[in-house]
Amino acid sequence: EDQVTQSPEALRLQEGESSSLNCSYTVSGLRGLFWYRQDPGKGPEFLFTLYSAGEEKEKERLKATLTKKESFLHITAPKPEDSATYLCAVQSHVSGYSTLTFGKGTMLLVSP
Amino acid sequence: AAGVIQSPRHLIKEKRETATLKCYPIPRHDTVYWYQQGPGQDPQFLISFYEKMQSDKGSIPDRFSAQQFSDYHSELNMSSLELGDSALYFCASSERLAGVDEQFFGPGTRLTVL
């Protein structure tokens, strides 16, 4: 069974204080690892897809990296508008094309 | 850019009533997915459709059914509603035929069962 564990559950940062969120996964044949951002009461917003170990993707202050067992979402010099819950999800060749298995998320709060 | 449209955005029902949620995928997207997200929980996959055929089935209760129509919109039908069905229901879509794995989510329907 595919499993995704995210840490920490919650993270409070000061504006400009860089940090990283962790996503550890166990999956039978990784098809892809996805990062989403979710604001309260809204739908997850797609950020990145990573397919193979060593891959990196960047978007503004966010950078996602992937190893064979985990992924990191690095946040550089965050701003208050980066406050949200960040969800990691995996898709496997075994579980089926459709199934995204999500982690519980990391709730990020960036204070001015 | 066009996004996934869901309606209604909010729905209040009594126990044992029925509810129908609608989803309009992004244009040219051929696959629709339904997810349920309880308070403080991660989204749980319910069911998906590819080219109007059921593709995969997740933790969807037998009281729920869904279909995808010729115009690619999808409806999630929920019967004999229970208090525990109160949740956010998200629809997502993707362009599977083009080999794109990313699922794009709609704004959700908040269902409250009283």
mmCIF file of C-alpha atoms in Angstrom:
data_model
loop_
_atom_site.group_PDB
_atom_site.id
_atom_site.type_symbol
_atom_site.label_atom_id
_atom_site.label_comp_id
_atom_site.label_asym_id
_atom_site.label_seq_id
_atom_site.Cartn_x
_atom_site.Cartn_y
_atom_site.Cartn_z
ATOM 1 C CA GLU A 1 0.000 0.000 0.000
ATOM 2 C CA ASP A 2 1.290 3.427 -0.953
ATOM 3 C CA GLN A 3 2.124 5.672 1.975
ATOM 4 C CA VAL A 4 3.056 9.331 2.224
ATOM 5 C CA THR A 5 4.282 11.012 5.393
ATOM 6 C CA GLN A 6 4.821 14.730 5.593
ATOM 7 C CA SER A 7 6.769 16.624 8.235
ATOM 8 C CA PRO A 8 6.504 18.805 10.091
ATOM 9 C CA GLU A 9 2.715 18.913 10.522
ATOM 10 C CA ALA A 10 2.921 22.658 11.074
ATOM 11 C CA LEU A 11 5.648 25.220 10.590
ATOM 12 C CA ARG A 12 5.777 28.832 11.598
ATOM 13 C CA LEU A 13 8.366 31.063 9.930
ATOM 14 C CA GLN A 14 9.241 34.703 9.994
ATOM 15 C CA GLU A 15 9.141 36.496 6.689
ATOM 16 C CA GLY A 16 12.466 35.881 4.938
ATOM 17 C CA GLU A 17 13.305 32.799 7.041
ATOM 18 C CA SER A 18 14.028 29.961 4.609
ATOM 19 C CA SER A 19 13.124 26.357 5.429
ATOM 20 C CA SER A 20 12.239 22.969 3.958
ATOM 21 C CA LEU A 21 9.216 20.699 4.091
ATOM 22 C CA ASN A 22 9.682 16.942 3.915
ATOM 23 C CA CYS A 23 7.657 14.269 2.143
ATOM 24 C CA SER A 24 8.671 10.641 2.726
ATOM 25 C CA TYR A 25 7.019 8.039 0.577
ATOM 26 C CA THR A 26 6.661 4.300 0.149
ATOM 27 C CA VAL A 27 5.266 3.283 -3.189
ATOM 28 C CA SER A 28 5.328 0.313 -5.527
ATOM 29 C CA GLY A 29 6.821 1.771 -8.660
ATOM 30 C CA LEU A 30 6.719 5.546 -8.496
ATOM 31 C CA ARG A 31 5.007 7.073 -11.486
ATOM 32 C CA GLY A 32 5.155 10.629 -10.187
ATOM 33 C CA LEU A 33 5.312 12.771 -7.064
ATOM 34 C CA PHE A 34 3.202 15.894 -6.913
ATOM 35 C CA TRP A 35 3.241 18.990 -4.737
ATOM 36 C CA TYR A 36 0.089 21.021 -4.218
ATOM 37 C CA ARG A 37 -0.711 24.141 -2.247
ATOM 38 C CA GLN A 38 -4.095 24.375 -0.542
ATOM 39 C CA ASP A 39 -5.644 27.454 1.009
ATOM 40 C CA PRO A 40 -8.423 26.953 3.592
ATOM 41 C CA GLY A 41 -11.698 25.882 2.004
ATOM 42 C CA LYS A 42 -10.237 25.860 -1.507
ATOM 43 C CA GLY A 43 -9.108 23.212 -3.942
ATOM 44 C CA PRO A 44 -5.481 22.071 -4.093
ATOM 45 C CA GLU A 45 -3.427 24.165 -6.498
ATOM 46 C CA PHE A 46 -0.880 22.248 -8.553
ATOM 47 C CA LEU A 47 2.749 23.259 -8.011
ATOM 48 C CA PHE A 48 5.176 20.597 -9.284
ATOM 49 C CA THR A 49 5.517 17.083 -10.669
ATOM 50 C CA LEU A 50 8.735 15.101 -10.116
ATOM 51 C CA TYR A 51 9.343 11.802 -11.850
ATOM 52 C CA SER A 52 12.841 10.561 -11.030
ATOM 53 C CA ALA A 53 15.472 10.789 -8.319
ATOM 54 C CA GLY A 54 17.699 13.807 -8.738
ATOM 55 C CA GLU A 55 15.052 15.861 -10.467
ATOM 56 C CA GLU A 56 14.524 19.452 -9.301
ATOM 57 C CA LYS A 57 11.905 22.052 -10.221
ATOM 58 C CA GLU A 58 11.582 25.687 -9.240
ATOM 59 C CA LYS A 59 8.832 28.261 -9.200
ATOM 60 C CA GLU A 60 9.375 31.662 -7.653
ATOM 61 C CA ARG A 61 10.409 31.067 -4.018
ATOM 62 C CA LEU A 62 9.720 27.319 -4.154
ATOM 63 C CA LYS A 63 12.047 24.520 -5.184
ATOM 64 C CA ALA A 64 11.129 20.836 -5.136
ATOM 65 C CA THR A 65 13.638 18.005 -5.120
ATOM 66 C CA LEU A 66 13.269 14.221 -5.256
ATOM 67 C CA THR A 67 15.271 11.251 -3.995
ATOM 68 C CA LYS A 68 14.339 7.573 -4.052
ATOM 69 C CA LYS A 69 12.657 7.831 -0.648
ATOM 70 C CA GLU A 70 11.652 11.442 -0.109
ATOM 71 C CA SER A 71 10.997 14.836 -1.574
ATOM 72 C CA PHE A 72 11.730 18.255 -0.191
ATOM 73 C CA LEU A 73 9.962 21.517 -0.829
ATOM 74 C CA HIS A 74 12.412 24.313 -0.137
ATOM 75 C CA ILE A 75 10.978 27.748 0.547
ATOM 76 C CA THR A 76 13.436 30.597 0.121
ATOM 77 C CA ALA A 77 12.769 33.945 1.795
ATOM 78 C CA PRO A 78 9.052 33.232 2.290
ATOM 79 C CA LYS A 79 6.411 35.937 2.339
ATOM 80 C CA PRO A 80 3.119 35.994 4.289
ATOM 81 C CA GLU A 81 1.247 35.099 1.084
ATOM 82 C CA ASP A 82 3.076 31.755 1.061
ATOM 83 C CA SER A 83 1.048 30.745 4.117
ATOM 84 C CA ALA A 84 -0.999 27.666 3.182
ATOM 85 C CA THR A 85 -1.079 23.910 3.591
ATOM 86 C CA TYR A 86 1.354 22.140 1.290
ATOM 87 C CA LEU A 87 0.305 18.666 0.190
ATOM 88 C CA CYS A 88 2.506 15.967 -1.266
ATOM 89 C CA ALA A 89 0.979 13.119 -3.280
ATOM 90 C CA VAL A 90 2.291 10.062 -5.113
ATOM 91 C CA GLN A 91 1.034 8.157 -8.090
ATOM 92 C CA SER A 92 2.233 4.613 -8.678
ATOM 93 C CA HIS A 93 2.280 2.268 -11.613
ATOM 94 C CA VAL A 94 0.631 -0.390 -9.438
ATOM 95 C CA SER A 95 -2.181 1.570 -7.778
ATOM 96 C CA GLY A 96 -3.468 2.853 -11.044
ATOM 97 C CA TYR A 97 -3.320 5.945 -13.127
ATOM 98 C CA SER A 98 -5.973 7.781 -11.208
ATOM 99 C CA THR A 99 -5.056 7.237 -7.638
ATOM 100 C CA LEU A 100 -3.214 10.043 -5.933
ATOM 101 C CA THR A 101 -2.213 9.108 -2.404
ATOM 102 C CA PHE A 102 -1.858 12.265 -0.376
ATOM 103 C CA GLY A 103 0.059 13.006 2.784
ATOM 104 C CA LYS A 104 -1.603 14.856 5.650
ATOM 105 C CA GLY A 105 0.108 18.083 4.615
ATOM 106 C CA THR A 106 2.287 20.699 6.265
ATOM 107 C CA MET A 107 0.507 23.826 7.426
ATOM 108 C CA LEU A 108 2.845 26.763 6.854
ATOM 109 C CA LEU A 109 2.345 30.124 8.528
ATOM 110 C CA VAL A 110 4.646 32.980 7.555
ATOM 111 C CA SER A 111 4.534 35.974 9.861
ATOM 112 C CA PRO A 112 5.440 39.505 8.715
ATOM 113 C CA ALA B 1 -6.876 30.073 -18.203
ATOM 114 C CA ALA B 2 -10.017 28.045 -17.778
ATOM 115 C CA GLY B 3 -10.277 26.005 -14.610
ATOM 116 C CA VAL B 4 -12.393 23.171 -13.297
ATOM 117 C CA ILE B 5 -15.904 24.330 -12.445
ATOM 118 C CA GLN B 6 -17.949 22.736 -9.691
ATOM 119 C CA SER B 7 -21.515 23.352 -8.685
ATOM 120 C CA PRO B 8 -23.020 24.007 -6.329
ATOM 121 C CA ARG B 9 -20.315 25.507 -4.144
ATOM 122 C CA HIS B 10 -22.275 24.897 -0.970
ATOM 123 C CA LEU B 11 -25.002 22.379 -0.252
ATOM 124 C CA ILE B 12 -26.974 21.664 2.892
ATOM 125 C CA LYS B 13 -28.993 18.445 3.139
ATOM 126 C CA GLU B 14 -30.819 16.454 5.760
ATOM 127 C CA LYS B 15 -29.946 12.872 6.687
ATOM 128 C CA ARG B 16 -31.291 10.304 4.250
ATOM 129 C CA GLU B 17 -31.695 12.873 1.478
ATOM 130 C CA THR B 18 -29.933 12.741 -1.885
ATOM 131 C CA ALA B 19 -27.475 15.152 -3.426
ATOM 132 C CA THR B 20 -25.997 15.660 -6.876
ATOM 133 C CA LEU B 21 -22.671 17.392 -7.395
ATOM 134 C CA LYS B 22 -21.578 18.562 -10.818
ATOM 135 C CA CYS B 23 -18.131 18.999 -12.324
ATOM 136 C CA TYR B 24 -17.090 20.655 -15.576
ATOM 137 C CA PRO B 25 -13.478 19.785 -16.466
ATOM 138 C CA ILE B 26 -10.945 22.035 -18.108
ATOM 139 C CA PRO B 27 -11.567 22.129 -21.900
ATOM 140 C CA ARG B 28 -9.801 19.269 -23.737
ATOM 141 C CA HIS B 29 -9.329 17.320 -20.513
ATOM 142 C CA ASP B 30 -10.589 13.765 -20.918
ATOM 143 C CA THR B 31 -10.322 12.447 -17.370
ATOM 144 C CA VAL B 32 -12.283 13.439 -14.293
ATOM 145 C CA TYR B 33 -11.548 12.464 -10.697
ATOM 146 C CA TRP B 34 -13.630 12.862 -7.536
ATOM 147 C CA TYR B 35 -12.123 13.316 -4.068
ATOM 148 C CA GLN B 36 -13.594 13.684 -0.588
ATOM 149 C CA GLN B 37 -11.812 15.784 2.025
ATOM 150 C CA GLY B 38 -13.027 15.687 5.616
ATOM 151 C CA PRO B 39 -12.149 18.418 8.116
ATOM 152 C CA GLY B 40 -8.410 18.446 8.734
ATOM 153 C CA GLN B 41 -7.932 15.448 6.464
ATOM 154 C CA ASP B 42 -6.126 14.877 3.187
ATOM 155 C CA PRO B 43 -8.167 14.332 0.015
ATOM 156 C CA GLN B 44 -9.338 10.751 -0.454
ATOM 157 C CA PHE B 45 -9.813 9.434 -3.979
ATOM 158 C CA LEU B 46 -13.353 8.255 -4.731
ATOM 159 C CA ILE B 47 -13.668 7.449 -8.432
ATOM 160 C CA SER B 48 -12.449 8.504 -11.862
ATOM 161 C CA PHE B 49 -13.634 8.467 -15.456
ATOM 162 C CA TYR B 50 -11.637 8.444 -18.682
ATOM 163 C CA GLU B 51 -13.408 9.105 -21.944
ATOM 164 C CA LYS B 52 -16.776 8.588 -20.270
ATOM 165 C CA MET B 53 -15.888 5.164 -18.893
ATOM 166 C CA GLN B 54 -15.162 4.408 -15.261
ATOM 167 C CA SER B 55 -11.391 4.218 -14.906
ATOM 168 C CA ASP B 56 -10.529 3.574 -11.262
ATOM 169 C CA LYS B 57 -12.475 3.176 -8.075
ATOM 170 C CA GLY B 58 -11.268 4.230 -4.670
ATOM 171 C CA SER B 59 -13.049 4.478 -1.345
ATOM 172 C CA ILE B 60 -16.436 5.393 -2.752
ATOM 173 C CA PRO B 61 -19.391 4.165 -0.666
ATOM 174 C CA ASP B 62 -22.012 2.016 -2.393
ATOM 175 C CA ARG B 63 -24.530 4.807 -1.695
ATOM 176 C CA PHE B 64 -22.622 7.014 -4.123
ATOM 177 C CA SER B 65 -22.527 6.727 -7.881
ATOM 178 C CA ALA B 66 -21.023 8.832 -10.618
ATOM 179 C CA GLN B 67 -20.892 9.148 -14.359
ATOM 180 C CA GLN B 68 -19.253 11.180 -17.078
ATOM 181 C CA PHE B 69 -21.364 12.523 -19.907
ATOM 182 C CA SER B 70 -20.725 13.029 -23.617
ATOM 183 C CA ASP B 71 -19.622 16.627 -23.017
ATOM 184 C CA TYR B 72 -17.121 15.295 -20.429
ATOM 185 C CA HIS B 73 -18.841 16.858 -17.456
ATOM 186 C CA SER B 74 -19.352 14.541 -14.517
ATOM 187 C CA GLU B 75 -21.918 14.162 -11.763
ATOM 188 C CA LEU B 76 -21.532 12.560 -8.359
ATOM 189 C CA ASN B 77 -24.818 11.252 -7.004
ATOM 190 C CA MET B 78 -25.065 10.675 -3.273
ATOM 191 C CA SER B 79 -28.034 8.917 -1.681
ATOM 192 C CA SER B 80 -29.121 8.121 1.862
ATOM 193 C CA LEU B 81 -26.859 10.853 3.137
ATOM 194 C CA GLU B 82 -25.250 10.395 6.532
ATOM 195 C CA LEU B 83 -23.768 12.921 8.924
ATOM 196 C CA GLY B 84 -20.319 11.546 8.117
ATOM 197 C CA ASP B 85 -20.717 12.529 4.480
ATOM 198 C CA SER B 86 -20.240 16.164 5.458
ATOM 199 C CA ALA B 87 -17.029 17.159 3.715
ATOM 200 C CA LEU B 88 -15.490 19.083 0.869
ATOM 201 C CA TYR B 89 -15.880 17.259 -2.432
ATOM 202 C CA PHE B 90 -13.352 18.078 -5.092
ATOM 203 C CA CYS B 91 -13.364 17.301 -8.737
ATOM 204 C CA ALA B 92 -10.104 17.262 -10.667
ATOM 205 C CA SER B 93 -9.349 16.825 -14.338
ATOM 206 C CA SER B 94 -6.384 15.891 -16.477
ATOM 207 C CA GLU B 95 -5.439 15.449 -20.114
ATOM 208 C CA ARG B 96 -4.648 11.746 -19.894
ATOM 209 C CA LEU B 97 -4.571 11.050 -23.614
ATOM 210 C CA ALA B 98 -1.773 13.594 -23.960
ATOM 211 C CA GLY B 99 0.206 11.759 -21.301
ATOM 212 C CA VAL B 100 -0.160 14.550 -18.769
ATOM 213 C CA ASP B 101 -0.293 13.229 -15.231
ATOM 214 C CA GLU B 102 -1.070 16.426 -13.375
ATOM 215 C CA GLN B 103 -4.554 16.644 -11.913
ATOM 216 C CA PHE B 104 -6.049 20.118 -11.673
ATOM 217 C CA PHE B 105 -8.571 20.606 -8.914
ATOM 218 C CA GLY B 106 -11.758 22.596 -8.824
ATOM 219 C CA PRO B 107 -12.821 24.885 -5.962
ATOM 220 C CA GLY B 108 -14.888 22.147 -4.338
ATOM 221 C CA THR B 109 -18.433 21.685 -3.099
ATOM 222 C CA ARG B 110 -18.908 21.944 0.637
ATOM 223 C CA LEU B 111 -21.604 19.471 1.638
ATOM 224 C CA THR B 112 -23.170 19.762 5.069
ATOM 225 C CA VAL B 113 -25.514 16.999 6.225
ATOM 226 C CA LEU B 114 -27.732 17.912 9.160
#
